[in-house]
Coordinates of C-alpha atoms and ligand atoms in Angstrom, one line a residue:
M28 CA 8.7 -36.0 18.3
A29 CA 8.4 -32.4 17.0
D30 CA 10.5 -31.2 14.1
E31 CA 12.9 -28.6 15.5
F32 CA 13.9 -25.2 14.0
D33 CA 15.6 -22.1 15.3
V34 CA 12.8 -20.0 13.8
V35 CA 9.3 -20.8 12.6
V36 CA 7.5 -18.0 10.7
I37 CA 3.7 -18.2 10.2
G38 CA 2.8 -16.3 7.1
A39 CA 4.9 -15.8 3.9
G40 CA 3.7 -12.3 2.9
P41 CA 6.1 -9.4 2.6
A42 CA 6.5 -9.3 6.4
G43 CA 7.0 -13.1 6.9
Y44 CA 9.1 -14.2 3.9
P45 CA 11.8 -11.5 4.4
A46 CA 12.0 -12.5 8.1
A47 CA 12.5 -16.2 7.1
I48 CA 15.1 -15.3 4.5
R49 CA 17.1 -13.0 6.8
A50 CA 17.0 -15.5 9.6
A51 CA 18.4 -18.2 7.2
Q52 CA 21.1 -15.6 6.1
N53 CA 22.0 -15.3 9.8
G54 CA 22.8 -19.0 9.9
L55 CA 19.6 -20.2 11.6
T56 CA 17.4 -23.1 10.7
V57 CA 14.0 -21.8 9.5
A58 CA 10.6 -23.0 8.4
C59 CA 8.0 -20.6 6.9
I60 CA 4.4 -21.8 6.9
D61 CA 1.7 -20.3 4.6
E62 CA -1.9 -21.3 3.9
W63 CA -2.6 -19.0 0.9
Q64 CA -4.6 -20.6 -1.9
N65 CA -5.3 -19.0 -5.2
R66 CA -8.8 -19.2 -6.8
D67 CA -7.8 -22.4 -8.6
G68 CA -6.9 -23.9 -5.2
S69 CA -3.1 -23.8 -5.9
P70 CA -0.9 -22.8 -2.9
A71 CA 1.4 -19.8 -3.3
F72 CA 3.8 -17.8 -1.1
G73 CA 3.9 -14.0 -1.2
G74 CA 0.7 -13.2 0.8
T75 CA -1.8 -10.5 -0.1
C76 CA 0.9 -8.3 -1.6
L77 CA 2.0 -10.7 -4.4
N78 CA -1.3 -12.6 -4.9
A79 CA -4.0 -10.0 -4.4
G80 CA -2.6 -6.7 -3.6
C81 CA 0.5 -4.6 -4.5
I82 CA 1.6 -6.5 -7.5
P83 CA -1.6 -7.3 -9.4
S84 CA -3.0 -3.8 -8.7
K85 CA 0.2 -2.2 -10.2
A86 CA 0.0 -4.5 -13.2
L87 CA -3.5 -3.3 -13.9
L88 CA -2.7 0.3 -13.2
E89 CA 0.2 0.1 -15.7
S90 CA -1.9 -1.4 -18.5
T91 CA -4.8 1.0 -18.0
E92 CA -2.6 4.0 -17.7
L93 CA -0.9 3.2 -21.0
F94 CA -4.4 2.8 -22.6
H95 CA -5.5 6.1 -21.1
R96 CA -2.4 7.9 -22.2
A97 CA -2.7 6.6 -25.6
Q98 CA -6.2 8.0 -25.7
T99 CA -5.5 11.4 -24.2
E100 CA -1.8 12.2 -24.7
F101 CA -0.5 10.5 -27.9
T102 CA -1.9 13.1 -30.3
A103 CA 0.1 15.8 -28.5
H104 CA 3.2 13.8 -29.4
G105 CA 2.0 13.5 -33.0
I106 CA 1.2 9.8 -32.7
S107 CA -2.1 9.0 -34.2
T108 CA -4.0 6.0 -32.8
K109 CA -7.0 5.8 -35.1
S110 CA -8.4 2.6 -33.6
L111 CA -7.5 1.8 -30.0
S112 CA -9.0 -0.9 -28.0
M113 CA -8.5 -2.7 -24.7
D114 CA -8.5 -6.5 -24.5
I115 CA -9.4 -7.1 -20.8
A116 CA -8.8 -10.8 -21.1
A117 CA -5.2 -10.1 -22.3
M118 CA -4.7 -7.5 -19.6
Q119 CA -5.8 -10.0 -16.9
K120 CA -3.7 -12.8 -18.4
R121 CA -0.6 -10.5 -18.2
K122 CA -1.4 -9.7 -14.6
G123 CA -1.8 -13.4 -13.8
S124 CA 1.6 -14.3 -15.3
I125 CA 3.3 -11.5 -13.4
V126 CA 1.7 -12.8 -10.1
R127 CA 2.7 -16.4 -10.9
G128 CA 6.3 -15.4 -11.7
M129 CA 6.6 -13.4 -8.5
T130 CA 5.1 -15.9 -6.2
G131 CA 7.1 -18.7 -7.8
G132 CA 10.1 -16.5 -7.2
I133 CA 9.6 -16.6 -3.4
A134 CA 9.6 -20.4 -3.5
A135 CA 12.9 -20.2 -5.4
L136 CA 14.3 -17.7 -2.9
F137 CA 13.4 -20.0 0.0
K138 CA 15.1 -22.9 -1.7
A139 CA 18.3 -20.8 -2.3
A140 CA 18.4 -19.5 1.3
G141 CA 17.7 -22.9 2.8
V142 CA 14.3 -22.0 4.2
Q143 CA 11.7 -24.8 4.5
G144 CA 8.6 -23.4 2.8
L145 CA 5.6 -25.3 4.1
H146 CA 2.0 -25.0 2.8
G147 CA -0.7 -25.3 5.4
H148 CA -2.2 -23.7 8.4
G149 CA 0.0 -22.7 11.4
R150 CA -1.3 -22.4 14.9
L151 CA 0.8 -21.2 17.8
L152 CA 0.8 -23.5 20.8
P153 CA 2.2 -22.6 24.3
G154 CA 6.0 -22.9 24.6
Q155 CA 7.0 -21.8 21.1
R156 CA 5.5 -24.8 19.5
V157 CA 3.6 -24.6 16.2
E158 CA 0.9 -27.0 15.0
L159 CA 1.0 -27.3 11.2
T160 CA -2.1 -28.6 9.5
A161 CA -1.1 -29.6 5.9
R162 CA -3.4 -29.2 3.0
D163 CA -4.3 -32.9 3.1
G164 CA -5.5 -32.4 6.8
S165 CA -2.5 -34.2 8.3
R166 CA -1.0 -32.6 11.4
R167 CA 2.5 -32.2 12.6
E168 CA 4.2 -30.3 15.4
L169 CA 7.2 -28.0 15.0
A170 CA 9.3 -26.8 17.9
A171 CA 11.1 -23.5 17.6
R172 CA 13.4 -21.3 19.7
H173 CA 11.6 -18.3 18.2
V174 CA 8.3 -17.9 16.4
V175 CA 7.5 -15.0 14.2
L176 CA 3.8 -14.3 13.5
A177 CA 3.1 -12.6 10.2
P178 CA -0.5 -13.6 9.3
G179 CA -1.4 -10.3 7.6
S180 CA -4.8 -8.8 7.2
V181 CA -8.1 -9.3 5.4
P182 CA -10.6 -6.8 3.9
M183 CA -13.2 -5.4 6.3
E184 CA -16.8 -6.2 5.4
L185 CA -19.7 -3.7 5.7
R186 CA -22.3 -5.7 7.5
S187 CA -25.1 -3.8 5.6
A188 CA -23.4 -4.6 2.3
P189 CA -22.0 -8.1 2.6
F190 CA -19.7 -9.5 -0.1
D191 CA -21.4 -12.0 -2.5
G192 CA -18.2 -12.4 -4.6
Q193 CA -20.1 -11.4 -7.8
R194 CA -21.8 -8.0 -7.5
I195 CA -20.5 -6.9 -4.2
V196 CA -16.8 -7.6 -4.1
D197 CA -13.6 -6.9 -2.1
S198 CA -10.3 -5.6 -3.6
W199 CA -9.4 -9.1 -4.8
G200 CA -12.7 -9.4 -6.6
A201 CA -12.2 -5.9 -8.1
L202 CA -8.7 -7.0 -9.4
D203 CA -10.2 -10.0 -11.1
L204 CA -13.2 -8.5 -13.0
E205 CA -13.5 -10.1 -16.4
A206 CA -15.3 -7.3 -18.1
V207 CA -15.6 -3.5 -17.6
P208 CA -18.7 -2.8 -15.6
K209 CA -20.8 0.0 -17.0
R210 CA -21.4 1.5 -13.6
L211 CA -19.0 0.8 -10.8
G212 CA -19.6 1.9 -7.2
V213 CA -16.7 2.0 -4.7
I214 CA -17.2 2.5 -1.0
G215 CA -14.1 4.2 0.5
A216 CA -11.9 6.8 -1.2
G217 CA -8.8 5.3 0.5
V218 CA -5.8 3.9 -1.2
I219 CA -7.6 0.8 -2.6
G220 CA -10.7 2.8 -3.7
L221 CA -8.6 5.3 -5.6
E222 CA -6.2 2.8 -7.3
L223 CA -8.9 0.3 -8.3
G224 CA -11.4 3.0 -9.1
S225 CA -8.8 4.5 -11.5
V226 CA -8.1 1.2 -13.1
W227 CA -11.7 0.6 -14.2
R228 CA -12.4 4.3 -14.9
R229 CA -9.6 4.4 -17.4
V230 CA -11.1 1.6 -19.4
G231 CA -14.5 3.2 -19.5
A232 CA -16.5 2.4 -16.4
E233 CA -18.6 5.2 -14.8
V234 CA -17.1 5.2 -11.3
V235 CA -18.7 6.7 -8.3
V236 CA -16.6 6.7 -5.1
L237 CA -18.5 7.2 -1.8
E238 CA -16.3 8.5 1.0
A239 CA -17.7 8.9 4.6
L240 CA -15.2 11.6 5.6
P241 CA -15.6 15.2 4.6
D242 CA -11.9 15.6 3.8
F243 CA -10.2 13.8 0.9
L244 CA -7.2 11.7 2.0
A245 CA -7.5 12.9 5.5
M246 CA -4.2 11.3 6.5
A247 CA -2.3 13.2 3.8
D248 CA -1.1 16.8 3.6
Q249 CA -4.2 18.7 2.6
Q250 CA -2.5 20.8 -0.1
L251 CA -1.4 17.6 -1.7
A252 CA -4.8 16.0 -1.3
T253 CA -6.6 19.0 -2.8
E254 CA -4.3 18.9 -5.9
A255 CA -4.8 15.1 -6.2
L256 CA -8.5 15.4 -5.9
R257 CA -8.7 18.0 -8.7
H258 CA -6.8 15.7 -11.1
L259 CA -8.7 12.5 -10.2
R260 CA -12.0 14.2 -10.6
R261 CA -10.9 15.6 -14.0
Q262 CA -10.2 12.0 -15.1
G263 CA -13.9 11.3 -14.4
L264 CA -13.8 9.7 -11.0
D265 CA -17.0 10.9 -9.3
I266 CA -15.7 11.2 -5.8
R267 CA -18.4 12.1 -3.3
L268 CA -17.0 13.2 0.1
G269 CA -19.1 13.2 3.3
S270 CA -21.1 10.3 1.9
R271 CA -21.5 7.5 4.4
V272 CA -22.9 4.3 3.0
D273 CA -25.8 2.8 5.0
G274 CA -26.3 -0.4 3.0
A275 CA -26.5 -2.1 -0.4
T276 CA -28.8 -4.8 -1.8
I277 CA -28.5 -6.9 -4.9
Q278 CA -31.5 -6.3 -7.2
G279 CA -31.3 -8.6 -10.1
E280 CA -28.2 -7.7 -12.2
A281 CA -27.7 -4.4 -10.2
V282 CA -26.7 -3.3 -6.8
A283 CA -28.7 -0.5 -5.0
V284 CA -26.6 1.5 -2.6
S285 CA -28.1 3.8 0.0
Y286 CA -26.0 6.5 1.6
T287 CA -26.3 9.7 3.6
D288 CA -24.7 12.7 1.8
A289 CA -22.7 15.6 3.2
A290 CA -25.9 17.6 3.8
G291 CA -27.4 14.7 5.8
A292 CA -29.8 13.8 3.1
A293 CA -30.6 10.1 2.2
Q294 CA -29.4 9.2 -1.3
S295 CA -29.4 6.2 -3.5
L296 CA -27.2 4.9 -6.3
T297 CA -27.5 2.0 -8.6
V298 CA -24.4 0.3 -10.0
D299 CA -23.5 -2.9 -11.8
R300 CA -20.7 -3.8 -9.4
L301 CA -19.8 -2.5 -5.9
V302 CA -16.3 -2.6 -4.5
V303 CA -16.1 -2.3 -0.7
A304 CA -12.8 -0.8 0.2
I305 CA -13.3 0.5 3.8
G306 CA -10.0 -0.8 5.2
R307 CA -8.5 -4.0 6.3
R308 CA -8.3 -5.8 9.7
P309 CA -5.6 -8.1 11.2
Y310 CA -6.2 -11.7 10.4
T311 CA -5.7 -13.9 13.5
K312 CA -8.3 -16.6 13.0
D313 CA -7.3 -19.9 14.5
L314 CA -3.8 -18.6 15.0
L315 CA -3.4 -18.6 18.7
A316 CA -4.2 -21.7 20.9
E317 CA -5.2 -21.2 24.5
G318 CA -2.4 -20.3 26.9
T319 CA 0.1 -18.8 24.4
G320 CA 0.2 -15.5 26.3
V321 CA 0.0 -13.5 23.0
E322 CA -2.5 -10.6 23.4
L323 CA -4.6 -8.7 20.9
D324 CA -5.4 -5.0 21.3
E325 CA -8.8 -3.3 21.0
R326 CA -8.4 -3.2 17.2
G327 CA -7.6 -6.9 16.9
C328 CA -3.9 -6.2 16.3
I329 CA -1.3 -8.5 18.0
R330 CA 0.1 -6.4 20.8
V331 CA 3.9 -5.8 20.4
D332 CA 6.6 -3.4 21.6
G333 CA 8.7 -1.1 19.5
Q334 CA 10.8 -4.1 18.4
C335 CA 7.9 -6.4 17.6
R336 CA 8.2 -8.6 20.7
T337 CA 4.8 -9.9 21.8
G338 CA 6.1 -10.3 25.4
A339 CA 5.0 -14.0 25.3
G340 CA 8.3 -15.9 25.4
S341 CA 10.2 -15.7 22.2
V342 CA 7.2 -14.9 20.0
W343 CA 7.4 -11.9 17.7
A344 CA 4.8 -10.4 15.4
V345 CA 5.3 -8.3 12.3
G346 CA 3.4 -6.7 9.3
D347 CA -0.3 -5.9 8.9
C348 CA -1.2 -7.8 12.1
V349 CA 0.5 -5.3 14.3
R350 CA 0.1 -1.5 14.9
G351 CA 1.3 1.0 12.3
P352 CA 0.5 1.5 8.6
M353 CA -0.6 -1.6 6.6
L354 CA 2.2 -1.4 4.0
A355 CA 4.3 -4.1 2.5
H356 CA 7.6 -2.2 3.0
K357 CA 6.8 -1.5 6.7
G358 CA 6.2 -5.3 7.2
K359 CA 9.4 -6.1 5.3
E360 CA 11.5 -3.9 7.5
E361 CA 9.9 -5.3 10.7
G362 CA 10.5 -8.9 9.4
V363 CA 14.2 -8.2 8.7
M364 CA 14.6 -6.3 12.1
V365 CA 13.2 -9.3 14.0
A366 CA 15.3 -11.8 12.2
D367 CA 18.4 -9.7 13.0
L368 CA 17.4 -9.2 16.7
I369 CA 16.9 -13.0 17.0
A370 CA 20.5 -13.5 15.8
G371 CA 21.7 -11.0 18.4
R372 CA 22.4 -8.3 15.9
Y373 CA 21.5 -4.6 16.1
A374 CA 18.4 -3.7 14.2
E375 CA 15.6 -1.1 14.3
V376 CA 12.8 0.3 12.2
N377 CA 12.6 4.0 11.9
Y378 CA 8.8 4.4 11.9
R379 CA 9.1 8.2 11.2
T380 CA 10.4 7.6 7.7
I381 CA 8.0 5.1 6.2
P382 CA 6.9 6.5 2.8
S383 CA 3.3 6.3 1.6
V384 CA 2.6 6.0 -2.2
I385 CA -0.7 6.0 -4.0
Y386 CA -0.2 4.7 -7.5
T387 CA -2.9 6.8 -9.2
A388 CA -2.0 9.2 -12.1
P389 CA -0.6 11.5 -11.0
E390 CA 1.1 9.5 -8.2
I391 CA 0.8 10.7 -4.7
A392 CA 3.7 10.2 -2.3
W393 CA 4.8 11.5 1.1
V394 CA 7.1 10.9 4.0
G395 CA 7.3 12.5 7.4
Q396 CA 4.8 15.1 8.8
T397 CA 2.1 16.9 6.9
E398 CA 2.0 20.7 7.1
E399 CA -1.1 20.3 9.4
Q400 CA 0.9 18.1 11.8
V401 CA 3.9 20.4 11.8
K402 CA 1.6 23.4 12.5
A403 CA -0.2 21.6 15.3
G404 CA 3.2 20.7 16.8
G405 CA 4.0 24.4 17.2
R406 CA 7.6 24.2 15.8
P407 CA 8.3 27.1 13.5
Y408 CA 8.7 25.9 9.9
K409 CA 9.2 26.9 6.3
V410 CA 7.8 25.5 3.1
G411 CA 9.2 25.3 -0.4
S412 CA 7.3 23.9 -3.3
F413 CA 7.9 23.5 -7.0
P414 CA 5.4 22.8 -9.7
F415 CA 6.1 20.1 -12.3
A416 CA 4.8 22.6 -14.9
A417 CA 8.1 24.3 -14.5
S418 CA 10.1 21.1 -14.9
G419 CA 11.6 20.7 -18.3
R420 CA 11.6 16.9 -18.0
A421 CA 8.0 16.8 -16.9
R422 CA 6.9 19.0 -19.8
A423 CA 8.8 16.9 -22.2
M424 CA 6.9 13.9 -20.8
E425 CA 3.6 15.7 -21.2
A426 CA 3.3 15.3 -17.5
G427 CA 3.7 18.8 -16.1
I428 CA 1.1 18.5 -13.4
G429 CA 1.3 18.5 -9.6
F430 CA 4.2 19.7 -7.4
A431 CA 6.9 18.7 -4.9
K432 CA 6.6 20.3 -1.4
L433 CA 9.2 20.3 1.3
I434 CA 8.7 21.3 4.9
A435 CA 11.7 22.2 7.1
A436 CA 12.2 23.4 10.6
R437 CA 13.0 27.2 10.9
D438 CA 15.4 26.6 13.8
D439 CA 17.8 24.0 12.5
D440 CA 16.6 23.5 8.9
E441 CA 15.8 19.8 9.5
I442 CA 13.5 18.3 6.8
L443 CA 10.2 17.4 8.6
G444 CA 8.2 16.2 5.6
V445 CA 8.1 15.9 1.9
H446 CA 4.9 15.6 -0.2
I447 CA 4.8 15.0 -3.9
V448 CA 1.9 14.7 -6.3
G449 CA 3.0 14.3 -9.9
P450 CA 4.8 12.0 -12.3
F451 CA 6.8 9.2 -10.7
A452 CA 6.2 10.7 -7.2
G453 CA 6.6 7.2 -5.8
E454 CA 10.1 6.9 -7.1
L455 CA 11.0 10.5 -6.3
I456 CA 10.0 10.2 -2.6
A457 CA 12.9 7.7 -2.1
E458 CA 15.4 10.6 -2.1
A459 CA 13.4 12.4 0.6
V460 CA 13.2 9.2 2.7
L461 CA 17.0 8.8 2.5
A462 CA 17.5 12.5 3.3
M463 CA 15.3 12.2 6.4
E464 CA 16.9 8.9 7.4
Y465 CA 20.2 10.8 7.6
S466 CA 18.5 13.8 9.4
A467 CA 19.4 16.0 6.4
S468 CA 18.6 19.7 6.3
S469 CA 17.0 21.4 3.4
E470 CA 20.4 23.0 2.7
D471 CA 21.8 19.4 2.3
L472 CA 19.3 18.8 -0.5
Q473 CA 19.9 22.3 -1.9
R474 CA 23.7 21.5 -2.2
T475 CA 23.1 18.0 -3.7
I476 CA 23.6 17.9 -7.5
H477 CA 20.6 16.7 -9.4
A478 CA 20.9 15.6 -13.0
H479 CA 19.3 17.8 -15.6
P480 CA 16.7 17.3 -17.0
T481 CA 15.2 14.9 -14.5
L482 CA 12.0 15.0 -12.4
S483 CA 14.2 14.9 -9.3
E484 CA 15.1 18.5 -9.9
A485 CA 11.6 19.4 -8.6
L486 CA 12.6 18.2 -5.1
H487 CA 15.9 20.1 -5.4
E488 CA 14.0 23.3 -6.4
A489 CA 11.5 22.8 -3.6
A490 CA 14.3 22.6 -1.1
L491 CA 15.8 25.8 -2.6
A492 CA 12.3 27.4 -2.5
A493 CA 12.1 26.8 1.2
D494 CA 14.8 29.6 1.5
K495 CA 13.4 31.6 -1.4
R496 CA 16.4 30.6 -3.5
A497 CA 14.7 28.6 -6.3
I498 CA 16.3 29.2 -9.6
D499 CA 13.7 27.9 -12.1
M500 CA 10.7 29.7 -10.8
P501 CA 10.0 33.1 -9.2
N502 CA 10.3 33.1 -5.3
R503 CA 7.4 34.5 -3.4
Ligands
LIG2 P1 0.0 -10.6 4.0 O1 0.6 -10.1 2.8 O2 -1.5 -10.5 4.2 O3 0.5 -12.1 4.2 C1 0.1 -12.9 5.3 C2 0.2 -14.3 4.8 O4 0.0 -15.2 6.0 C3 -0.9 -14.8 3.8 O5 -0.3 -15.4 2.8 C4 -1.8 -15.7 4.6 O6 -2.4 -16.7 3.8 C5 -0.9 -16.3 5.6 N1 -1.5 -16.7 6.9 C6 -2.3 -16.0 7.7 N2 -2.6 -16.8 8.8 C7 -2.0 -18.0 8.6 C8 -1.9 -19.1 9.4 N3 -2.5 -19.2 10.6 N4 -1.2 -20.2 8.9 C9 -0.6 -20.1 7.7 N5 -0.6 -19.0 7.0 C10 -1.3 -17.9 7.4 N6 1.1 -2.1 0.3 C11 2.1 -1.4 -0.2 O7 3.1 -1.1 0.5 N7 2.1 -0.9 -1.5 C12 1.1 -1.2 -2.4 O8 1.1 -0.8 -3.5 C13 0.0 -1.9 -1.9 N8 -1.1 -2.2 -2.7 C14 -2.1 -3.0 -2.2 C15 -3.2 -3.2 -3.0 C16 -4.2 -4.0 -2.6 C17 -5.4 -4.3 -3.5 C18 -4.2 -4.5 -1.3 C19 -5.4 -5.3 -0.8 C20 -3.2 -4.2 -0.4 C21 -2.1 -3.5 -0.9 N9 -1.0 -3.1 -0.1 C22 0.0 -2.4 -0.5 C23 -1.0 -3.6 1.3 C24 0.0 -4.8 1.4 O9 -0.5 -5.8 0.6 C25 0.0 -5.3 2.9 O10 0.5 -4.3 3.7 C26 1.0 -6.5 3.0 O11 0.7 -7.5 2.1 C27 1.1 -7.0 4.4 O12 2.1 -8.0 4.5 P2 2.0 -9.1 5.6 O13 3.1 -10.1 5.3 O14 1.8 -8.5 6.9 O15 0.6 -9.9 5.3
LIG3 P1 -8.2 2.9 3.8 O1 -8.2 3.0 5.2 O2 -7.1 3.5 3.0 O3 -9.5 3.7 3.2 C1 -10.8 3.3 3.6 C2 -11.7 4.5 3.4 O4 -13.1 4.1 3.5 C3 -11.5 5.6 4.5 O5 -11.3 6.8 3.8 C4 -12.9 5.6 5.2 O6 -13.2 6.9 5.7 C5 -13.8 5.1 4.2 N1 -15.1 4.4 4.8 C6 -15.2 3.6 5.8 N2 -16.5 3.2 6.0 C7 -17.2 3.9 5.1 C8 -18.6 3.9 4.8 N3 -19.5 3.2 5.5 N4 -19.0 4.7 3.7 C9 -18.1 5.4 3.0 N5 -16.8 5.4 3.3 C10 -16.3 4.6 4.3 O7 -8.4 1.4 3.4 P2 -8.3 0.6 2.0 O8 -8.3 1.5 0.9 O9 -9.3 -0.5 2.1 O10 -6.9 0.0 2.1 C11 -6.6 -0.9 3.2 C12 -5.1 -0.9 3.5 O11 -4.3 -1.4 2.4 C13 -4.6 0.5 3.8 O12 -4.1 0.5 5.1 C14 -3.5 0.7 2.8 O13 -2.4 1.3 3.5 C15 -3.2 -0.6 2.2 N6 -3.0 -0.3 0.8 C16 -1.9 0.4 0.4 C17 -1.7 0.7 -0.9 C18 -0.5 1.5 -1.3 O14 0.4 1.6 -0.5 N7 -0.4 2.0 -2.5 C19 -2.6 0.3 -1.9 C20 -3.7 -0.4 -1.5 C21 -3.9 -0.7 -0.2

């Protein structure tokens, strides 16, 4: 006889584990299945985000930024650092212990919430049944009133530059390098390329980033992208736009990369390691048995409606495996929404206010529409921006670079988008997200008291600048 649950979740990444915990909070019986195995073969909950994504990348970004700042900024503070060195093994050990602590934390959260965390492979069978293949190969069937699919995504491979796990690696491989490569090639100036390129650049690698598109961060506000590109290039990231990689071959200890540059000319590049970061694709291998009724779209995403229903019985799908940005916080909100909907509660995800953050230095963050999108939409708008160079707090932090930019509608003053490049942009954007969640106007932000001296004043002044009422800079 099948084990019975109200809810079975397949996948314990940032979309699946919150769905499981919220469902248990709602008084339902829940099992959450995950097959993740770390390099040493040990199972772990937390998915890509905790094991090989958000958390380890931020650990390395923090370590290397501290090193970089010690090299470049400390003397301005009067701190002398005569001999400074970076112990990569210690840095990686620290990252590993953070990951272990966080993934162990999910197991503890499951226990506290009463979720049955199960290690193994989950496969959806017709009729809301799930086949669980445990790590020892044994099989068991679970029956559920609702099934939530949260299998996540995996890196895309470039057929002409296949991963070998040593010289040509994906983002997980790039997080785990044991030594600083002298020459590092990165394919793709997307979020992963910029974050991991920054990590290894800061500790001395010569980093070349090849990006096929002619525009830098094409999905971002282009004023923001231009400012970010200037700073990243100044840090020594050799970002080559309009450069489409045609292939790469391993030649002894090196990798030879061939690409077509912006002028259409054939180019080559030799590096010691190559990171392929050209996007991720939904992971649905062996997930769906015949006859479940769950459909995939042309991009391989599980097809869902606005509330993450697949349309096949009581089967739902959330996170990277469905349409929308591949972001941990987007998956989390979908997971929580679905668990509340299952319990008959009201829930929704506001897809218009999902923030994006790139954790480079300076950080790049935005929410809502870019100026290009607002312009194309035809609604009259106004823009206010404020440079961090005019922020007392940023100057005191030796971080007076970048700006905060706010776009509001001319008719009713509604905030349409906020774009920040500068110190702690990823933290500052939260205020804009909240403002937009409540349909705030730029005047609402103008009338909100911001503590002095804080970086948050930059957003306050940007809102004032939208009406040419900034105090701490001349209005134009
Ligand atoms: P995943 O995290 O991929 O989890 C899915 C889980 O399901 C995995 O554990 C997998 O093993 C398991 N699974 C799959 N199929 C089965 C099956 N059939 N049976 C059992 N288990 C299964 N996003 C951010 O928002 N901020 C960041 O800073 C950020 N940094 C990133 C850095 C890197 C290097 C990478 C690669 C990604 C980063 N992301 C970041 C993206 C983020 O990691 C993903 O958006 C997020 O992990 C998606 O969550 P998910 O739960 O949908 O999928
Ligand atoms: P991405 O889509 O952000 O960037 C991939 C880039 O590779 C694109 O700019 C694309 O034009 C380029 N490209 C594709 N083929 C190419 C070729 N042949 N030659 C040269 N360039 C090529 O994808 P990613 O950086 O791999 O990240 C994957 C996902 O992970 C993203 O959706 C992102 O949201 C998520 N992620 C988020 C964060 C964060 O939130 N801070 C961090 C890392 C990853």
